[in-house]
Amino acid sequence: MSAAEIDGFANRIRGSRDGMISAWVGIPDAMLVNHLAQEAFDAVVLDMQHGMWDMPSAANGIAQVRLAGKAALARIPVGDFASASRLLDAGASGIIAPMINSADDARALVRTTKYPPVGERSWGPSLALNHTGLSGDDYLKNANALTVAIAMIETRAALDAIDGILGVTGIDGIFIGPSDLSIALSNGDQVAPNAAEIDSAMQHAVARCRAHGKFACAFAADGERAGELLKFGFDLVIAGAETTQLRSGARRAINAARRIASGS
């Protein structure tokens, strides 16, 4: 992906409000990522929190996404801010950090994802330079704008602190994890990501993002829910994980074969 295309992604998610759809991959296989990146997704997220990616496989996955001309994002494990810097060095266009529950948590994320004067990201973007084609000086001047830092809102504490989180310079947007949020809001009673209470919380989050001039992202289990979230005003949504899509496609093929073979 060229520098202009990367800049286009960052600018688009920050301001276009046209609704982007991303793939979500936890299986650490660069070939699988390559296949998904050929589809009409706007980005691909590598899930390193609950997926099985390690740093070498993630770097290969990022390269496959970039080869397809798409933006690669990575969700890091909880509190693993050191990996955030390394993934940006490998060419990721953005970092999604789970369990950001306060402005202090948000500032910790910014410190490792933004160069001074905004943050304290350390220098070493060898693969990012290769992917963007930028010189070191140009990358340093533009990296804070070309990459995005996204704080996950998925607890009651995070909802309560959402304005403080969004007010942190260097936080570009938020990502709602509706399953964890439903667990938190029900005090551990249920996983209900599509419940009315979650809809209300998500719409509130979008409104706060608009007030702060920042973008909102969210996970959806399937395309239908993703469409609903786009109607809520989310700027980027996940239309289901790759495991769900893989099994759903297999199920459809098996059912079609059985139906035709039986003449029903």
Tab-separated table of C-alpha atoms in Angstrom:
chain	number	residue	atom	x	y	z
A	1	MET	CA	0.000	0.000	0.000
A	2	SER	CA	1.346	3.444	-0.883
A	3	ALA	CA	1.763	6.281	1.579
A	4	ALA	CA	-1.155	8.056	-0.071
A	5	GLU	CA	-3.412	5.028	0.417
A	6	ILE	CA	-2.461	4.712	4.083
A	7	ASP	CA	-3.129	8.396	4.567
A	8	GLY	CA	-6.447	7.874	2.801
A	9	PHE	CA	-7.456	5.214	5.327
A	10	ALA	CA	-6.509	7.338	8.327
A	11	ASN	CA	-8.256	10.398	6.929
A	12	ARG	CA	-11.290	8.399	5.898
A	13	ILE	CA	-11.886	6.757	9.264
A	14	ARG	CA	-11.316	10.048	11.041
A	15	GLY	CA	-13.680	12.110	8.953
A	16	SER	CA	-15.629	10.664	6.057
A	17	ARG	CA	-18.474	9.038	8.033
A	18	ASP	CA	-19.233	6.722	5.096
A	19	GLY	CA	-19.173	3.468	7.060
A	20	MET	CA	-16.270	1.039	6.740
A	21	ILE	CA	-16.353	-2.751	7.127
A	22	SER	CA	-13.389	-4.774	8.349
A	23	ALA	CA	-12.506	-8.443	8.422
A	24	TRP	CA	-11.473	-9.969	11.762
A	25	VAL	CA	-8.917	-12.787	11.907
A	26	GLY	CA	-7.718	-14.763	14.910
A	27	ILE	CA	-6.297	-17.792	13.070
A	28	PRO	CA	-2.582	-17.044	12.597
A	29	ASP	CA	-2.371	-17.847	8.910
A	30	ALA	CA	-1.112	-15.280	6.413
A	31	MET	CA	-2.694	-17.140	3.471
A	32	LEU	CA	-6.120	-16.937	5.112
A	33	VAL	CA	-5.570	-13.212	5.600
A	34	ASN	CA	-4.589	-12.886	1.946
A	35	HIS	CA	-7.841	-14.499	0.804
A	36	LEU	CA	-10.015	-12.295	3.015
A	37	ALA	CA	-8.115	-9.189	1.959
A	38	GLN	CA	-9.172	-9.856	-1.641
A	39	GLU	CA	-12.801	-9.274	-0.684
A	40	ALA	CA	-14.441	-5.840	-0.420
A	41	PHE	CA	-13.338	-5.201	3.155
A	42	ASP	CA	-11.915	-1.775	3.919
A	43	ALA	CA	-9.458	-3.199	6.451
A	44	VAL	CA	-8.405	-6.419	8.177
A	45	VAL	CA	-7.965	-6.721	11.955
A	46	LEU	CA	-5.545	-9.275	13.361
A	47	ASP	CA	-6.844	-10.297	16.792
A	48	MET	CA	-3.857	-10.921	19.067
A	49	GLN	CA	-5.924	-10.795	22.261
A	50	HIS	CA	-8.076	-13.887	21.766
A	51	GLY	CA	-6.528	-15.078	18.512
A	52	MET	CA	-3.306	-17.067	18.245
A	53	TRP	CA	-1.077	-14.558	16.449
A	54	ASP	CA	2.485	-14.047	17.662
A	55	MET	CA	4.743	-11.232	16.463
A	56	PRO	CA	6.382	-13.013	13.474
A	57	SER	CA	3.055	-14.336	12.172
A	58	ALA	CA	1.412	-10.938	12.721
A	59	ALA	CA	4.146	-9.214	10.723
A	60	ASN	CA	3.503	-11.669	7.875
A	61	GLY	CA	-0.248	-11.118	8.166
A	62	ILE	CA	0.191	-7.355	8.031
A	63	ALA	CA	2.323	-7.742	4.911
A	64	GLN	CA	-0.392	-9.797	3.200
A	65	VAL	CA	-3.037	-7.183	3.997
A	66	ARG	CA	-0.814	-4.392	2.739
A	67	LEU	CA	-0.019	-6.389	-0.410
A	68	ALA	CA	-3.757	-6.451	-1.143
A	69	GLY	CA	-3.921	-2.662	-0.784
A	70	LYS	CA	-5.878	-2.683	2.461
A	71	ALA	CA	-5.259	-1.247	5.915
A	72	ALA	CA	-4.041	-3.695	8.565
A	73	LEU	CA	-5.091	-3.138	12.181
A	74	ALA	CA	-4.087	-5.217	15.185
A	75	ARG	CA	-5.823	-5.789	18.509
A	76	ILE	CA	-3.162	-6.277	21.145
A	77	PRO	CA	-3.517	-8.354	24.347
A	78	VAL	CA	-4.651	-6.470	27.442
A	79	GLY	CA	-1.974	-4.024	28.570
A	80	ASP	CA	0.585	-5.215	25.999
A	81	PHE	CA	1.588	-1.731	24.928
A	82	ALA	CA	5.095	-2.866	23.969
A	83	SER	CA	3.558	-4.978	21.208
A	84	ALA	CA	1.663	-1.929	19.973
A	85	SER	CA	4.909	-0.202	19.029
A	86	ARG	CA	6.295	-3.331	17.394
A	87	LEU	CA	3.160	-3.853	15.316
A	88	LEU	CA	3.309	-0.271	14.072
A	89	ASP	CA	6.984	-0.855	13.247
A	90	ALA	CA	5.835	-3.903	11.235
A	91	GLY	CA	3.510	-1.687	9.207
A	92	ALA	CA	0.158	-1.835	10.978
A	93	SER	CA	-2.071	1.147	10.228
A	94	GLY	CA	-3.623	1.133	13.676
A	95	ILE	CA	-3.755	-0.445	17.115
A	96	ILE	CA	-6.891	-1.523	18.982
A	97	ALA	CA	-6.203	-1.785	22.716
A	98	PRO	CA	-8.654	-3.705	24.958
A	99	MET	CA	-9.781	-2.758	28.449
A	100	ILE	CA	-8.990	0.946	28.316
A	101	ASN	CA	-10.945	1.954	31.402
A	102	SER	CA	-9.633	5.423	32.196
A	103	ALA	CA	-7.877	8.462	30.798
A	104	ASP	CA	-4.666	7.145	32.393
A	105	ASP	CA	-5.045	3.885	30.452
A	106	ALA	CA	-5.597	5.917	27.284
A	107	ARG	CA	-2.473	7.972	27.916
A	108	ALA	CA	-0.468	4.745	28.374
A	109	LEU	CA	-1.665	3.603	24.945
A	110	VAL	CA	-0.743	6.925	23.359
A	111	ARG	CA	2.752	6.848	24.843
A	112	THR	CA	3.630	3.728	22.833
A	113	THR	CA	1.700	4.457	19.624
A	114	LYS	CA	2.590	8.101	18.945
A	115	TYR	CA	5.955	9.784	18.469
A	116	PRO	CA	6.873	12.947	20.425
A	117	PRO	CA	5.553	15.443	21.180
A	118	VAL	CA	2.280	13.469	21.469
A	119	GLY	CA	3.702	10.206	22.800
A	120	GLU	CA	6.961	8.367	23.449
A	121	ARG	CA	7.024	5.752	20.691
A	122	SER	CA	10.512	4.396	20.163
A	123	TRP	CA	12.170	4.523	16.752
A	124	GLY	CA	12.571	1.361	14.658
A	125	PRO	CA	9.958	1.217	11.846
A	126	SER	CA	11.989	-0.844	9.371
A	127	LEU	CA	9.047	-2.750	7.862
A	128	ALA	CA	6.780	0.303	8.044
A	129	LEU	CA	9.327	2.199	5.941
A	130	ASN	CA	9.370	-0.643	3.429
A	131	HIS	CA	5.575	-0.752	3.210
A	132	THR	CA	5.060	3.007	2.917
A	133	GLY	CA	8.073	3.869	0.800
A	134	LEU	CA	8.677	6.892	3.007
A	135	SER	CA	12.093	8.088	4.113
A	136	GLY	CA	12.846	7.974	7.802
A	137	ASP	CA	12.380	11.721	8.164
A	138	ASP	CA	9.081	11.689	6.270
A	139	TYR	CA	7.772	8.745	8.257
A	140	LEU	CA	8.651	10.445	11.543
A	141	LYS	CA	6.881	13.639	10.460
A	142	ASN	CA	3.737	11.819	9.314
A	143	ALA	CA	3.421	8.629	11.388
A	144	ASN	CA	1.169	10.115	14.071
A	145	ALA	CA	-1.310	11.105	11.372
A	146	LEU	CA	-0.866	7.959	9.260
A	147	THR	CA	-1.606	5.535	12.120
A	148	VAL	CA	-4.537	5.380	14.537
A	149	ALA	CA	-4.729	4.536	18.248
A	150	ILE	CA	-8.095	3.019	19.190
A	151	ALA	CA	-9.238	2.496	22.779
A	152	MET	CA	-11.674	-0.328	23.495
A	153	ILE	CA	-14.713	0.567	25.598
A	154	GLU	CA	-16.057	-2.636	27.110
A	155	THR	CA	-16.645	-2.080	30.833
A	156	ARG	CA	-18.865	0.031	33.055
A	157	ALA	CA	-15.787	1.997	34.151
A	158	ALA	CA	-14.879	2.745	30.539
A	159	LEU	CA	-18.390	3.955	29.766
A	160	ASP	CA	-18.280	6.221	32.792
A	161	ALA	CA	-14.868	7.554	31.701
A	162	ILE	CA	-15.620	7.808	27.982
A	163	ASP	CA	-15.311	11.588	27.799
A	164	GLY	CA	-11.996	11.500	29.632
A	165	ILE	CA	-10.714	8.761	27.308
A	166	LEU	CA	-11.851	10.591	24.176
A	167	GLY	CA	-10.319	13.797	25.506
A	168	VAL	CA	-6.801	12.319	25.550
A	169	THR	CA	-4.678	13.791	22.761
A	170	GLY	CA	-3.482	10.968	20.527
A	171	ILE	CA	-6.546	8.761	20.984
A	172	ASP	CA	-8.044	8.746	17.505
A	173	GLY	CA	-11.194	6.767	18.255
A	174	ILE	CA	-12.826	4.015	20.263
A	175	PHE	CA	-13.906	0.440	19.635
A	176	ILE	CA	-16.911	-1.033	21.436
A	177	GLY	CA	-16.662	-4.670	22.516
A	178	PRO	CA	-20.379	-5.443	22.960
A	179	SER	CA	-19.997	-8.929	24.417
A	180	ASP	CA	-17.691	-7.837	27.233
A	181	LEU	CA	-19.783	-4.710	27.716
A	182	SER	CA	-22.912	-6.838	28.129
A	183	ILE	CA	-21.136	-9.013	30.694
A	184	ALA	CA	-20.029	-5.911	32.596
A	185	LEU	CA	-23.405	-4.175	32.525
A	186	SER	CA	-25.210	-7.339	33.627
A	187	ASN	CA	-22.690	-7.912	36.446
A	188	GLY	CA	-21.600	-11.163	34.856
A	189	ASP	CA	-25.095	-12.498	34.317
A	190	GLN	CA	-25.155	-12.821	30.518
A	191	VAL	CA	-23.442	-12.411	27.175
A	192	ALA	CA	-26.006	-10.404	25.213
A	193	PRO	CA	-24.225	-8.164	22.693
A	194	ASN	CA	-27.470	-7.311	20.881
A	195	ALA	CA	-29.529	-6.397	23.955
A	196	ALA	CA	-31.433	-3.107	24.071
A	197	GLU	CA	-29.211	-1.882	26.912
A	198	ILE	CA	-26.150	-2.428	24.737
A	199	ASP	CA	-27.788	-0.618	21.814
A	200	SER	CA	-28.383	2.355	24.094
A	201	ALA	CA	-24.793	2.317	25.367
A	202	MET	CA	-23.427	2.068	21.838
A	203	GLN	CA	-25.526	4.961	20.581
A	204	HIS	CA	-24.349	6.997	23.560
A	205	ALA	CA	-20.752	6.159	22.676
A	206	VAL	CA	-21.246	7.312	19.074
A	207	ALA	CA	-22.719	10.581	20.319
A	208	ARG	CA	-19.734	11.194	22.606
A	209	CYS	CA	-17.338	10.454	19.738
A	210	ARG	CA	-19.133	13.026	17.594
A	211	ALA	CA	-18.897	15.566	20.404
A	212	HIS	CA	-15.125	15.036	20.595
A	213	GLY	CA	-14.609	14.867	16.824
A	214	LYS	CA	-13.356	11.289	16.957
A	215	PHE	CA	-14.458	8.028	15.328
A	216	ALA	CA	-16.345	5.000	16.646
A	217	CYS	CA	-15.810	1.321	15.791
A	218	ALA	CA	-17.580	-1.824	16.984
A	219	PHE	CA	-17.642	-5.596	16.669
A	220	ALA	CA	-20.677	-7.290	15.139
A	221	ALA	CA	-21.198	-11.041	14.981
A	222	ASP	CA	-22.543	-11.004	11.423
A	223	GLY	CA	-23.356	-8.789	8.476
A	224	GLU	CA	-26.908	-8.038	9.560
A	225	ARG	CA	-25.775	-6.713	12.933
A	226	ALA	CA	-22.944	-4.843	11.255
A	227	GLY	CA	-25.501	-3.061	9.102
A	228	GLU	CA	-27.482	-2.061	12.184
A	229	LEU	CA	-24.362	-0.615	13.776
A	230	LEU	CA	-23.562	1.377	10.654
A	231	LYS	CA	-27.062	2.835	10.935
A	232	PHE	CA	-26.229	3.796	14.532
A	233	GLY	CA	-23.430	5.919	13.070
A	234	PHE	CA	-20.368	3.746	13.650
A	235	ASP	CA	-17.497	4.585	11.325
A	236	LEU	CA	-16.015	1.070	11.131
A	237	VAL	CA	-17.647	-2.248	12.013
A	238	ILE	CA	-16.629	-5.888	12.016
A	239	ALA	CA	-18.987	-8.129	10.040
A	240	GLY	CA	-18.170	-11.311	11.965
A	241	ALA	CA	-15.015	-13.251	12.764
A	242	GLU	CA	-13.306	-15.406	10.156
A	243	THR	CA	-14.149	-18.585	12.082
A	244	THR	CA	-17.869	-17.786	11.904
A	245	GLN	CA	-17.625	-16.949	8.207
A	246	LEU	CA	-15.628	-20.114	7.478
A	247	ARG	CA	-18.080	-22.409	9.259
A	248	SER	CA	-21.109	-20.597	7.870
A	249	GLY	CA	-19.816	-20.988	4.325
A	250	ALA	CA	-19.054	-24.667	4.892
A	251	ARG	CA	-22.506	-25.221	6.375
A	252	ARG	CA	-24.209	-23.586	3.392
A	253	ALA	CA	-22.251	-25.743	0.941
A	254	ILE	CA	-23.010	-28.973	2.828
A	255	ASN	CA	-26.708	-28.157	3.141
A	256	ALA	CA	-26.943	-27.257	-0.555
A	257	ALA	CA	-25.284	-30.520	-1.594
A	258	ARG	CA	-27.579	-32.607	0.651
A	259	ARG	CA	-30.669	-30.743	-0.565
A	260	ILE	CA	-29.873	-31.231	-4.255
A	261	ALA	CA	-28.804	-34.872	-3.797
A	262	SER	CA	-32.052	-35.684	-2.016
A	263	GLY	CA	-34.153	-33.868	-4.583
A	264	SER	CA	-35.825	-31.735	-1.904
